[in-house]
């Protein structure tokens, strides 16, 4: 094994991180797109829980807006569904 391979395995132990999608500021201002748990049919507002079992921490409205303000990106859930 090369030293580069060992170093890269140490920095990336195989755990996948959340994908952040870039959102153009114009699109954010003008389009009414679905981007957070509170807009999804899988979200139970009474329990503050996802019926699919996913964490609300990164995809909730407050977290999404905080991430967008800092990076211009959002963690759009791949299972997001609207009525």
CSV table of C-alpha atoms in Angstrom, one decimal:
chain,number,residue,atom,x,y,z
A,1,UNK,CA,0.0,0.0,0.0
A,2,UNK,CA,1.2,3.5,-0.8
A,3,UNK,CA,1.4,6.2,1.8
A,4,UNK,CA,-1.2,8.3,-0.2
A,5,UNK,CA,-3.7,5.4,0.0
A,6,UNK,CA,-3.2,5.1,3.8
A,7,UNK,CA,-3.5,8.8,4.3
A,8,UNK,CA,-6.7,9.1,2.2
A,9,UNK,CA,-8.3,6.1,4.1
A,10,UNK,CA,-7.5,7.9,7.4
A,11,UNK,CA,-9.2,11.1,6.2
A,12,UNK,CA,-12.2,9.4,4.6
A,13,UNK,CA,-13.0,6.2,6.6
A,14,UNK,CA,-15.8,5.3,4.2
A,15,UNK,CA,-18.6,7.2,5.8
A,16,UNK,CA,-20.7,9.2,3.4
A,17,UNK,CA,-21.5,12.8,4.2
A,18,UNK,CA,-24.6,14.8,3.3
A,19,UNK,CA,-24.7,16.1,-0.2
A,20,UNK,CA,-25.1,19.9,-0.4
A,21,UNK,CA,-26.8,21.3,-3.5
A,22,UNK,CA,-25.9,24.8,-4.6
A,23,UNK,CA,-29.0,27.1,-4.9
A,24,UNK,CA,-28.6,30.2,-7.0
A,25,UNK,CA,-29.7,33.3,-5.1
A,26,UNK,CA,-32.1,34.3,-7.9
A,27,UNK,CA,-33.8,30.9,-7.7
A,28,UNK,CA,-34.0,31.1,-4.0
A,29,UNK,CA,-35.8,34.5,-4.2
A,30,UNK,CA,-38.1,33.8,-7.1
A,31,UNK,CA,-39.0,30.1,-7.0
A,32,UNK,CA,-41.1,28.4,-4.3
A,33,UNK,CA,-39.3,25.1,-4.1
A,34,UNK,CA,-39.6,22.4,-1.4
A,35,UNK,CA,-36.5,22.2,0.6
A,36,UNK,CA,-37.2,21.3,4.2
A,37,UNK,CA,-38.8,18.6,6.4
A,38,UNK,CA,-41.7,20.8,7.4
A,39,UNK,CA,-42.9,20.8,3.7
A,40,UNK,CA,-42.7,17.0,3.2
A,41,UNK,CA,-45.5,14.5,3.6
A,42,UNK,CA,-43.2,12.1,5.5
A,43,UNK,CA,-42.7,14.7,8.3
A,44,UNK,CA,-44.9,14.4,11.4
A,45,UNK,CA,-45.1,17.9,12.8
A,46,UNK,CA,-46.6,16.7,16.1
A,47,UNK,CA,-43.8,14.3,16.8
A,48,UNK,CA,-41.2,16.4,14.9
A,49,UNK,CA,-40.1,13.2,13.2
A,50,UNK,CA,-39.7,11.7,9.8
A,51,UNK,CA,-41.9,8.6,9.0
A,52,UNK,CA,-39.0,7.3,6.9
A,53,UNK,CA,-36.7,7.4,9.9
A,54,UNK,CA,-34.4,10.1,8.7
A,55,UNK,CA,-32.8,12.7,10.9
A,56,UNK,CA,-34.5,16.1,11.1
A,57,UNK,CA,-31.3,17.8,12.2
A,58,UNK,CA,-29.9,18.7,8.8
A,59,UNK,CA,-33.1,19.0,6.7
A,60,UNK,CA,-35.3,21.1,9.0
A,61,UNK,CA,-36.2,24.7,8.0
A,62,UNK,CA,-33.9,26.4,10.5
A,63,UNK,CA,-30.9,24.2,9.7
A,64,UNK,CA,-31.5,24.6,5.9
A,65,UNK,CA,-31.7,28.4,6.1
A,66,UNK,CA,-28.6,28.6,8.4
A,67,UNK,CA,-26.6,26.4,5.9
A,68,UNK,CA,-27.8,28.4,3.0
A,69,UNK,CA,-26.8,31.7,4.5
A,70,UNK,CA,-23.3,30.4,5.3
A,71,UNK,CA,-22.6,28.4,2.1
A,72,UNK,CA,-25.3,29.1,-0.6
A,73,UNK,CA,-26.1,25.4,-0.5
A,74,UNK,CA,-28.9,23.2,1.0
A,75,UNK,CA,-29.0,19.6,2.0
A,76,UNK,CA,-32.1,18.6,-0.1
A,77,UNK,CA,-33.5,15.3,1.0
A,78,UNK,CA,-33.6,12.7,-1.8
A,79,UNK,CA,-36.9,11.3,-0.4
A,80,UNK,CA,-38.7,14.7,-0.1
A,81,UNK,CA,-42.3,14.4,-1.3
A,82,UNK,CA,-45.1,17.0,-1.5
A,83,UNK,CA,-48.8,16.7,-1.6
